[in-house]
Amino acid sequence: MNHIPHHHPGPDLLLAYAAGTLAEAPSLVVATHLALCPRCRAEVAGMEAIGGALLSDSSAATPVSTGLLADVLARLDGPPLAEAPRRRQVPPGHNPVLPEPLRSYIGGDVDTIRWRRTIPGLHECELSCSGGAVRMMRIRSGMGMPQHTHHGDEFTLVLQGGFTDGSGHYLRGDFASTDTSVDHRPIADDDGDCICLAFTDAPLRLTGRFMRWLNPFIRA
Amino acid sequence: MQADDRAEVDRLNDLLLRVARQRDRQAFVTLFHHFAPRLKSFLLRAGMEAGAAEETIQDVMVTVWQRAETFDPRLAAAGTWIFAIARNRRIDRLRRDRRPTFDPNDPALVPDEADGSMDTMLAEEQTAALHRAIRSLPPEQADLLKMAYFEDKAHSAIAEERRLPLGTVKSRLRLALARLRKAMAGDDPAGETL
Ligand SMILES: [Zn+2]
Ligand SMILES: [Zn+2]
């Protein structure tokens, strides 16, 4: 049964994604949310329509070189254009937990993730992406993360299980955004491990995060 | 005004459909004359050199020709379809980044709720209403909206350039989006004061 998400990225984030100004790393979290959220897909389609209307607007035209049309016509029946390298899609197994585009970034479904234990109760797996740090997190059922604040933006998308913090209860497809103003202590639901995709900006956070994990963590 | 917008949306959709169905070169040339100068403005504002912008226009227009059969006017207007190609090419060119996208055929995708309550307007009418609503945006909202789409900048960089607090930029963009969204839903805000 599909859960329809209740927590969504803010309009600024969807706009940056639709306009193409959002870096790859946060875009991966937004695009994975879109796979699970019909509401935001419709929102992004509307924002793309706005981009199309702005582009079609007659007031913004710059003359092009006289030879450009001939150059284009000469290429029409040439070989298909090379695209920037994309990740090869991974054929889905039965009932995949991870949707595209995340599955291709991982190279398979949840069972292929190579987890690394960070602190008791928490496993992580870094993904390679430009524009910030993205990682998968698996929080043991019923565990609480250490209380923490943020040095920048943090976007978390639940893929399995759920967690609760001061701002609400998050289930599959739900998108949590936190920034420097938020101080929270997420606690995984006690009916199974919680698997999330998380983005953090500011590379300096890597040491910061490591230091934070050294804080005594509290069992829920 | 309303009829003009609708006629223009239909004209561009028809040209692209003629390219898709009949491989009509004359229709393609007309599309080129319409979009190439607009694409050039779009790419120059994103910070490209004129030469790079024209190379990118070539790539966009060749892609339009090669992928035309995937155009579906019920899903998006010709301008929107071409905007998406240009946006992706711009990302390739400026940042060499990938743009992660969902796959509509993925078995893990949560499908749209097919209750029909979404849109009762025709896509062409929605697009025409959108053009009208964009022209009726307050100038300070229109300015920021164009920057958000045309300049390859984060909202924080836009705030710096316009010497506005980030919160003001975000709230003006949200107001503009809400207004345009209403227009697309058939609730014409032209003449309304916000
Ligand atoms: Zn959503
Ligand atoms: Zn946090």
GROMACS .gro file of C-alpha atoms and ligand atoms in nm:
model
  416
    1MET     CA    1   0.000   0.000   0.000
    2ASN     CA    2   0.131   0.340  -0.092
    3HIS     CA    3   0.170   0.607   0.172
    4ILE     CA    4   0.091   0.955   0.038
    5PRO     CA    5   0.348   1.190   0.193
    6HIS     CA    6   0.239   1.464   0.434
    7HIS     CA    7   0.571   1.647   0.460
    8HIS     CA    8   0.702   1.812   0.144
    9PRO     CA    9   0.999   2.020   0.025
   10GLY     CA   10   0.926   2.394   0.044
   11PRO     CA   11   0.830   2.584  -0.274
   12ASP     CA   12   1.177   2.743  -0.296
   13LEU     CA   13   1.341   2.405  -0.316
   14LEU     CA   14   1.096   2.272  -0.577
   15LEU     CA   15   1.145   2.594  -0.776
   16ALA     CA   16   1.525   2.559  -0.772
   17TYR     CA   17   1.486   2.198  -0.888
   18ALA     CA   18   1.241   2.293  -1.167
   19ALA     CA   19   1.457   2.588  -1.279
   20GLY     CA   20   1.767   2.367  -1.288
   21THR     CA   21   1.969   2.568  -1.034
   22LEU     CA   22   1.977   2.306  -0.757
   23ALA     CA   23   2.301   2.104  -0.730
   24GLU     CA   24   2.306   1.731  -0.793
   25ALA     CA   25   2.315   1.623  -0.426
   26PRO     CA   26   1.999   1.801  -0.300
   27SER     CA   27   1.837   1.730  -0.640
   28LEU     CA   28   1.877   1.357  -0.572
   29VAL     CA   29   1.674   1.387  -0.251
   30VAL     CA   30   1.409   1.606  -0.418
   31ALA     CA   31   1.381   1.378  -0.725
   32THR     CA   32   1.348   1.069  -0.504
   33HIS     CA   33   1.070   1.244  -0.309
   34LEU     CA   34   0.899   1.324  -0.643
   35ALA     CA   35   0.889   0.951  -0.725
   36LEU     CA   36   0.689   0.901  -0.404
   37CYS     CA   37   0.477   1.219  -0.411
   38PRO     CA   38   0.217   1.291  -0.680
   39ARG     CA   39   0.144   1.632  -0.524
   40CYS     CA   40   0.499   1.763  -0.567
   41ARG     CA   41   0.523   1.612  -0.917
   42ALA     CA   42   0.224   1.824  -1.016
   43GLU     CA   43   0.383   2.123  -0.844
   44VAL     CA   44   0.710   2.080  -1.038
   45ALA     CA   45   0.518   2.031  -1.366
   46GLY     CA   46   0.346   2.366  -1.300
   47MET     CA   47   0.683   2.528  -1.232
   48GLU     CA   48   0.821   2.389  -1.556
   49ALA     CA   49   0.520   2.539  -1.734
   50ILE     CA   50   0.614   2.876  -1.580
   51GLY     CA   51   0.968   2.830  -1.716
   52GLY     CA   52   0.822   2.751  -2.058
   53ALA     CA   53   0.600   3.060  -2.050
   54LEU     CA   54   0.893   3.282  -1.947
   55LEU     CA   55   1.101   3.136  -2.229
   56SER     CA   56   0.827   3.188  -2.489
   57ASP     CA   57   0.781   3.549  -2.374
   58SER     CA   58   0.852   3.780  -2.667
   59SER     CA   59   1.028   4.051  -2.465
   60ALA     CA   60   1.342   3.843  -2.408
   61ALA     CA   61   1.495   3.781  -2.751
   62THR     CA   62   1.859   3.827  -2.863
   63PRO     CA   63   1.946   3.804  -3.236
   64VAL     CA   64   2.146   3.492  -3.330
   65SER     CA   65   2.425   3.465  -3.591
   66THR     CA   66   2.307   3.442  -3.952
   67GLY     CA   67   2.472   3.102  -4.005
   68LEU     CA   68   2.317   2.934  -3.700
   69LEU     CA   69   2.005   2.803  -3.872
   70ALA     CA   70   2.213   2.648  -4.154
   71ASP     CA   71   2.441   2.485  -3.895
   72VAL     CA   72   2.142   2.335  -3.716
   73LEU     CA   73   1.975   2.213  -4.038
   74ALA     CA   74   2.302   2.045  -4.141
   75ARG     CA   75   2.302   1.848  -3.816
   76LEU     CA   76   1.936   1.737  -3.814
   77ASP     CA   77   1.990   1.399  -3.971
   78GLY     CA   78   2.326   1.338  -3.806
   79PRO     CA   79   2.390   1.097  -3.521
   80PRO     CA   80   2.190   1.143  -3.199
   81LEU     CA   81   2.348   1.388  -2.957
   82ALA     CA   82   2.575   1.261  -2.685
   83GLU     CA   83   2.435   1.334  -2.341
   84ALA     CA   84   2.627   1.404  -2.024
   85PRO     CA   85   2.712   1.069  -1.866
   86ARG     CA   86   2.415   0.931  -1.674
   87ARG     CA   87   2.404   0.645  -1.433
   88ARG     CA   88   2.292   0.319  -1.581
   89GLN     CA   89   1.946   0.233  -1.453
   90VAL     CA   90   1.926  -0.077  -1.242
   91PRO     CA   91   1.645  -0.314  -1.340
   92PRO     CA   92   1.403  -0.324  -1.046
   93GLY     CA   93   1.352  -0.642  -0.853
   94HIS     CA   94   1.010  -0.742  -0.723
   95ASN     CA   95   0.851  -0.464  -0.514
   96PRO     CA   96   1.154  -0.235  -0.494
   97VAL     CA   97   1.190  -0.027  -0.175
   98LEU     CA   98   1.411   0.235  -0.338
   99PRO     CA   99   1.266   0.428  -0.631
  100GLU     CA  100   1.459   0.580  -0.921
  101PRO     CA  101   1.673   0.787  -0.936
  102LEU     CA  102   1.808   0.665  -0.600
  103ARG     CA  103   1.829   0.297  -0.703
  104SER     CA  104   2.075   0.385  -0.982
  105TYR     CA  105   2.292   0.588  -0.745
  106ILE     CA  106   2.314   0.290  -0.510
  107GLY     CA  107   2.345   0.033  -0.785
  108GLY     CA  108   2.057  -0.176  -0.653
  109ASP     CA  109   1.783  -0.193  -0.392
  110VAL     CA  110   1.820  -0.172  -0.010
  111ASP     CA  111   1.971  -0.521   0.009
  112THR     CA  112   2.277  -0.406  -0.190
  113ILE     CA  113   2.366  -0.110   0.036
  114ARG     CA  114   2.708  -0.152   0.197
  115TRP     CA  115   2.636  -0.024   0.545
  116ARG     CA  116   2.903   0.101   0.781
  117ARG     CA  117   2.833   0.135   1.154
  118THR     CA  118   2.880   0.493   1.273
  119ILE     CA  119   2.759   0.476   1.633
  120PRO     CA  120   2.562   0.205   1.810
  121GLY     CA  121   2.219   0.186   1.648
  122LEU     CA  122   2.317   0.382   1.336
  123HIS     CA  123   2.453   0.255   1.004
  124GLU     CA  124   2.542   0.484   0.716
  125CYS     CA  125   2.651   0.463   0.353
  126GLU     CA  126   2.789   0.765   0.167
  127LEU     CA  127   2.676   0.821  -0.194
  128SER     CA  128   2.890   0.999  -0.448
  129CYS     CA  129   2.728   1.318  -0.570
  130SER     CA  130   2.844   1.672  -0.646
  131GLY     CA  131   2.722   1.972  -0.447
  132GLY     CA  132   2.707   1.832  -0.094
  133ALA     CA  133   2.714   1.516   0.111
  134VAL     CA  134   2.440   1.256   0.058
  135ARG     CA  135   2.417   0.937   0.257
  136MET     CA  136   2.182   0.655   0.338
  137MET     CA  137   2.106   0.610   0.708
  138ARG     CA  138   1.963   0.311   0.889
  139ILE     CA  139   1.849   0.381   1.242
  140ARG     CA  140   1.772   0.082   1.459
  141SER     CA  141   1.408   0.043   1.556
  142GLY     CA  142   1.324   0.259   1.859
  143MET     CA  143   1.662   0.432   1.874
  144GLY     CA  144   1.707   0.802   1.935
  145MET     CA  145   1.970   1.003   1.755
  146PRO     CA  146   2.178   1.242   1.962
  147GLN     CA  147   2.026   1.584   2.008
  148HIS     CA  148   2.185   1.807   1.745
  149THR     CA  149   2.174   2.135   1.558
  150HIS     CA  150   2.284   2.207   1.201
  151HIS     CA  151   2.552   2.418   1.038
  152GLY     CA  152   2.353   2.440   0.717
  153ASP     CA  153   2.057   2.280   0.541
  154GLU     CA  154   1.969   1.919   0.606
  155PHE     CA  155   1.710   1.733   0.397
  156THR     CA  156   1.596   1.388   0.504
  157LEU     CA  157   1.368   1.157   0.308
  158VAL     CA  158   1.219   0.848   0.473
  159LEU     CA  159   1.224   0.534   0.257
  160GLN     CA  160   1.132   0.268   0.511
  161GLY     CA  161   0.994   0.277   0.866
  162GLY     CA  162   0.956   0.618   1.026
  163PHE     CA  163   1.085   0.864   1.282
  164THR     CA  164   0.954   1.137   1.507
  165ASP     CA  165   1.108   1.462   1.617
  166GLY     CA  166   0.973   1.786   1.764
  167SER     CA  167   0.833   1.888   1.425
  168GLY     CA  168   0.629   1.576   1.350
  169HIS     CA  169   0.609   1.212   1.250
  170TYR     CA  170   0.776   1.112   0.923
  171LEU     CA  171   0.690   0.802   0.720
  172ARG     CA  172   0.784   0.666   0.374
  173GLY     CA  173   0.806   0.951   0.123
  174ASP     CA  174   0.801   1.225   0.386
  175PHE     CA  175   1.059   1.499   0.341
  176ALA     CA  176   1.206   1.676   0.646
  177SER     CA  177   1.399   2.002   0.604
  178THR     CA  178   1.601   2.147   0.887
  179ASP     CA  179   1.844   2.437   0.899
  180THR     CA  180   2.060   2.618   1.151
  181SER     CA  181   1.753   2.726   1.348
  182VAL     CA  182   1.648   2.368   1.425
  183ASP     CA  183   1.768   2.171   1.721
  184HIS     CA  184   1.621   1.823   1.724
  185ARG     CA  185   1.649   1.464   1.834
  186PRO     CA  186   1.492   1.223   1.584
  187ILE     CA  187   1.370   0.892   1.728
  188ALA     CA  188   1.305   0.593   1.500
  189ASP     CA  189   0.963   0.426   1.524
  190ASP     CA  190   0.972   0.107   1.726
  191ASP     CA  191   0.814  -0.116   1.459
  192GLY     CA  192   1.127  -0.166   1.246
  193ASP     CA  193   1.449  -0.001   1.132
  194CYS     CA  194   1.414   0.340   0.974
  195ILE     CA  195   1.596   0.389   0.643
  196CYS     CA  196   1.647   0.744   0.519
  197LEU     CA  197   1.829   0.937   0.249
  198ALA     CA  198   1.992   1.249   0.393
  199PHE     CA  199   2.161   1.550   0.238
  200THR     CA  200   2.374   1.804   0.423
  201ASP     CA  201   2.550   2.102   0.267
  202ALA     CA  202   2.873   2.268   0.378
  203PRO     CA  203   3.166   2.022   0.354
  204LEU     CA  204   3.291   2.151   0.692
  205ARG     CA  205   3.006   1.962   0.849
  206LEU     CA  206   3.191   1.633   0.804
  207THR     CA  207   3.413   1.691   1.106
  208GLY     CA  208   3.129   1.865   1.282
  209ARG     CA  209   2.910   1.565   1.234
  210PHE     CA  210   3.179   1.328   1.350
  211MET     CA  211   3.232   1.536   1.663
  212ARG     CA  212   2.861   1.537   1.726
  213TRP     CA  213   2.839   1.163   1.705
  214LEU     CA  214   3.090   1.155   1.989
  215ASN     CA  215   2.828   1.318   2.209
  216PRO     CA  216   2.673   1.067   2.443
  217PHE     CA  217   2.376   0.933   2.256
  218ILE     CA  218   2.055   0.855   2.429
  219ARG     CA  219   1.855   0.542   2.393
  220ALA     CA  220   1.488   0.613   2.342
  221MET     CA  221  -0.572   3.932  -2.538
  222GLN     CA  222  -0.704   3.596  -2.420
  223ALA     CA  223  -0.764   3.472  -2.776
  224ASP     CA  224  -0.415   3.589  -2.881
  225ASP     CA  225  -0.244   3.395  -2.605
  226ARG     CA  226  -0.441   3.083  -2.683
  227ALA     CA  227  -0.374   3.118  -3.057
  228GLU     CA  228   0.000   3.153  -2.994
  229VAL     CA  229   0.009   2.845  -2.769
  230ASP     CA  230  -0.182   2.646  -3.033
  231ARG     CA  231   0.044   2.772  -3.312
  232LEU     CA  232   0.364   2.658  -3.136
  233ASN     CA  233   0.212   2.323  -3.037
  234ASP     CA  234   0.098   2.263  -3.396
  235LEU     CA  235   0.443   2.343  -3.534
  236LEU     CA  236   0.605   2.096  -3.298
  237LEU     CA  237   0.344   1.830  -3.379
  238ARG     CA  238   0.413   1.878  -3.752
  239VAL     CA  239   0.781   1.820  -3.681
  240ALA     CA  240   0.693   1.508  -3.479
  241ARG     CA  241   0.444   1.354  -3.721
  242GLN     CA  242   0.552   1.470  -4.065
  243ARG     CA  243   0.920   1.553  -4.009
  244ASP     CA  244   0.818   1.895  -4.146
  245ARG     CA  245   1.136   2.104  -4.197
  246GLN     CA  246   0.944   2.423  -4.272
  247ALA     CA  247   0.765   2.393  -3.936
  248PHE     CA  248   1.102   2.331  -3.772
  249VAL     CA  249   1.249   2.647  -3.930
  250THR     CA  250   0.955   2.850  -3.797
  251LEU     CA  251   1.012   2.705  -3.449
  252PHE     CA  252   1.379   2.790  -3.479
  253HIS     CA  253   1.301   3.154  -3.566
  254HIS     CA  254   1.071   3.173  -3.265
  255PHE     CA  255   1.285   2.999  -3.004
  256ALA     CA  256   1.651   3.052  -3.101
  257PRO     CA  257   1.663   3.425  -3.004
  258ARG     CA  258   1.472   3.349  -2.682
  259LEU     CA  259   1.702   3.060  -2.599
  260LYS     CA  260   1.995   3.294  -2.657
  261SER     CA  261   1.863   3.544  -2.401
  262PHE     CA  262   1.797   3.255  -2.160
  263LEU     CA  263   2.154   3.120  -2.194
  264LEU     CA  264   2.328   3.458  -2.188
  265ARG     CA  265   2.152   3.551  -1.866
  266ALA     CA  266   2.277   3.225  -1.715
  267GLY     CA  267   2.630   3.357  -1.771
  268MET     CA  268   2.728   3.181  -2.096
  269GLU     CA  269   2.954   3.339  -2.358
  270ALA     CA  270   2.779   3.415  -2.690
  271GLY     CA  271   2.968   3.134  -2.867
  272ALA     CA  272   2.881   2.875  -2.604
  273ALA     CA  273   2.520   2.996  -2.603
  274GLU     CA  274   2.491   2.942  -2.980
  275GLU     CA  275   2.647   2.596  -2.957
  276THR     CA  276   2.397   2.512  -2.687
  277ILE     CA  277   2.110   2.646  -2.901
  278GLN     CA  278   2.227   2.412  -3.179
  279ASP     CA  279   2.220   2.118  -2.936
  280VAL     CA  280   1.875   2.216  -2.807
  281MET     CA  281   1.725   2.256  -3.155
  282VAL     CA  282   1.879   1.931  -3.283
  283THR     CA  283   1.734   1.758  -2.975
  284VAL     CA  284   1.394   1.915  -3.053
  285TRP     CA  285   1.410   1.760  -3.401
  286GLN     CA  286   1.532   1.421  -3.282
  287ARG     CA  287   1.295   1.383  -2.984
  288ALA     CA  288   0.987   1.555  -3.126
  289GLU     CA  289   0.783   1.231  -3.122
  290THR     CA  290   0.795   1.229  -2.741
  291PHE     CA  291   0.613   1.566  -2.729
  292ASP     CA  292   0.258   1.534  -2.592
  293PRO     CA  293   0.061   1.862  -2.589
  294ARG     CA  294  -0.176   1.719  -2.324
  295LEU     CA  295   0.114   1.705  -2.078
  296ALA     CA  296   0.306   2.023  -2.157
  297ALA     CA  297   0.303   2.308  -2.406
  298ALA     CA  298   0.574   2.329  -2.674
  299GLY     CA  299   0.744   2.612  -2.481
  300THR     CA  300   0.755   2.402  -2.164
  301TRP     CA  301   0.887   2.099  -2.348
  302ILE     CA  302   1.164   2.306  -2.508
  303PHE     CA  303   1.237   2.483  -2.178
  304ALA     CA  304   1.304   2.144  -2.013
  305ILE     CA  305   1.550   2.047  -2.291
  306ALA     CA  306   1.726   2.385  -2.267
  307ARG     CA  307   1.745   2.367  -1.887
  308ASN     CA  308   1.905   2.021  -1.899
  309ARG     CA  309   2.153   2.129  -2.168
  310ARG     CA  310   2.241   2.434  -1.962
  311ILE     CA  311   2.316   2.214  -1.659
  312ASP     CA  312   2.534   1.985  -1.876
  313ARG     CA  313   2.721   2.280  -2.019
  314LEU     CA  314   2.765   2.506  -1.716
  315ARG     CA  315   2.808   2.256  -1.437
  316ARG     CA  316   2.876   1.918  -1.598
  317ASP     CA  317   2.632   1.795  -1.335
  318ARG     CA  318   2.379   1.527  -1.373
  319ARG     CA  319   2.020   1.618  -1.305
  320PRO     CA  320   1.859   1.330  -1.115
  321THR     CA  321   1.502   1.267  -1.231
  322PHE     CA  322   1.235   1.017  -1.136
  323ASP     CA  323   1.131   0.751  -1.387
  324PRO     CA  324   0.756   0.765  -1.459
  325ASN     CA  325   0.758   0.390  -1.537
  326ASP     CA  326   0.937   0.285  -1.218
  327PRO     CA  327   0.738   0.018  -1.025
  328ALA     CA  328   0.832   0.199  -0.700
  329LEU     CA  329   0.674   0.526  -0.819
  330VAL     CA  330   0.359   0.626  -0.628
  331PRO     CA  331   0.110   0.692  -0.910
  332ASP     CA  332  -0.105   1.004  -0.945
  333GLU     CA  333  -0.440   0.987  -0.778
  334ALA     CA  334  -0.675   0.945  -1.071
  335ASP     CA  335  -0.976   1.119  -0.920
  336GLY     CA  336  -1.006   1.372  -1.203
  337SER     CA  337  -1.036   1.659  -0.955
  338MET     CA  338  -0.698   1.796  -1.055
  339ASP     CA  339  -0.750   2.000  -1.367
  340THR     CA  340  -1.061   2.065  -1.563
  341MET     CA  341  -0.894   2.318  -1.792
  342LEU     CA  342  -0.737   2.217  -2.121
  343ALA     CA  343  -0.358   2.231  -2.116
  344GLU     CA  344  -0.361   2.495  -2.392
  345GLU     CA  345  -0.599   2.715  -2.192
  346GLN     CA  346  -0.387   2.674  -1.880
  347THR     CA  347  -0.080   2.785  -2.069
  348ALA     CA  348  -0.259   3.087  -2.215
  349ALA     CA  349  -0.385   3.183  -1.867
  350LEU     CA  350  -0.030   3.146  -1.738
  351HIS     CA  351   0.105   3.388  -2.000
  352ARG     CA  352  -0.157   3.643  -1.898
  353ALA     CA  353  -0.088   3.599  -1.529
  354ILE     CA  354   0.288   3.643  -1.579
  355ARG     CA  355   0.227   3.976  -1.752
  356SER     CA  356   0.008   4.090  -1.462
  357LEU     CA  357   0.263   4.006  -1.190
  358PRO     CA  358   0.383   4.302  -0.984
  359PRO     CA  359   0.720   4.409  -1.136
  360GLU     CA  360   0.921   4.321  -0.824
  361GLN     CA  361   0.782   3.966  -0.832
  362ALA     CA  362   0.833   3.926  -1.208
  363ASP     CA  363   1.193   4.045  -1.177
  364LEU     CA  364   1.283   3.787  -0.912
  365LEU     CA  365   1.095   3.510  -1.091
  366LYS     CA  366   1.290   3.573  -1.412
  367MET     CA  367   1.616   3.573  -1.218
  368ALA     CA  368   1.522   3.245  -1.049
  369TYR     CA  369   1.463   3.077  -1.388
  370PHE     CA  370   1.711   3.250  -1.617
  371GLU     CA  371   2.017   3.308  -1.403
  372ASP     CA  372   2.205   3.008  -1.278
  373LYS     CA  373   2.196   3.140  -0.922
  374ALA     CA  374   2.083   3.024  -0.580
  375HIS     CA  375   1.812   3.233  -0.413
  376SER     CA  376   2.075   3.358  -0.167
  377ALA     CA  377   2.286   3.494  -0.456
  378ILE     CA  378   1.976   3.663  -0.602
  379ALA     CA  379   1.913   3.826  -0.264
  380GLU     CA  380   2.270   3.957  -0.256
  381GLU     CA  381   2.251   4.092  -0.609
  382ARG     CA  382   1.922   4.270  -0.546
  383ARG     CA  383   2.034   4.380  -0.198
  384LEU     CA  384   1.727   4.225  -0.042
  385PRO     CA  385   1.700   4.003   0.264
  386LEU     CA  386   1.678   3.634   0.165
  387GLY     CA  387   1.339   3.615   0.338
  388THR     CA  388   1.202   3.889   0.110
  389VAL     CA  389   1.325   3.708  -0.202
  390LYS     CA  390   1.167   3.384  -0.086
  391SER     CA  391   0.835   3.540   0.007
  392ARG     CA  392   0.809   3.732  -0.323
  393LEU     CA  393   0.883   3.414  -0.516
  394ARG     CA  394   0.622   3.227  -0.314
  395LEU     CA  395   0.364   3.499  -0.379
  396ALA     CA  396   0.441   3.492  -0.752
  397LEU     CA  397   0.418   3.112  -0.765
  398ALA     CA  398   0.090   3.108  -0.572
  399ARG     CA  399  -0.058   3.365  -0.809
  400LEU     CA  400   0.052   3.178  -1.122
  401ARG     CA  401  -0.070   2.850  -0.977
  402LYS     CA  402  -0.414   3.003  -0.923
  403ALA     CA  403  -0.417   3.123  -1.283
  404MET     CA  404  -0.333   2.774  -1.407
  405ALA     CA  405  -0.616   2.633  -1.197
  406GLY     CA  406  -0.858   2.858  -1.385
  407ASP     CA  407  -0.879   3.131  -1.123
  408ASP     CA  408  -0.763   3.429  -1.328
  409PRO     CA  409  -0.584   3.678  -1.106
  410ALA     CA  410  -0.558   3.949  -1.375
  411GLY     CA  411  -0.707   4.264  -1.226
  412GLU     CA  412  -0.680   4.130  -0.874
  413THR     CA  413  -0.462   4.328  -0.641
  414LEU     CA  414  -0.230   4.139  -0.414
  415ZN      ZN  415   0.567   1.618  -0.186
  416ZN      ZN  416   1.910   1.693   1.194
   0.00000   0.00000   0.00000
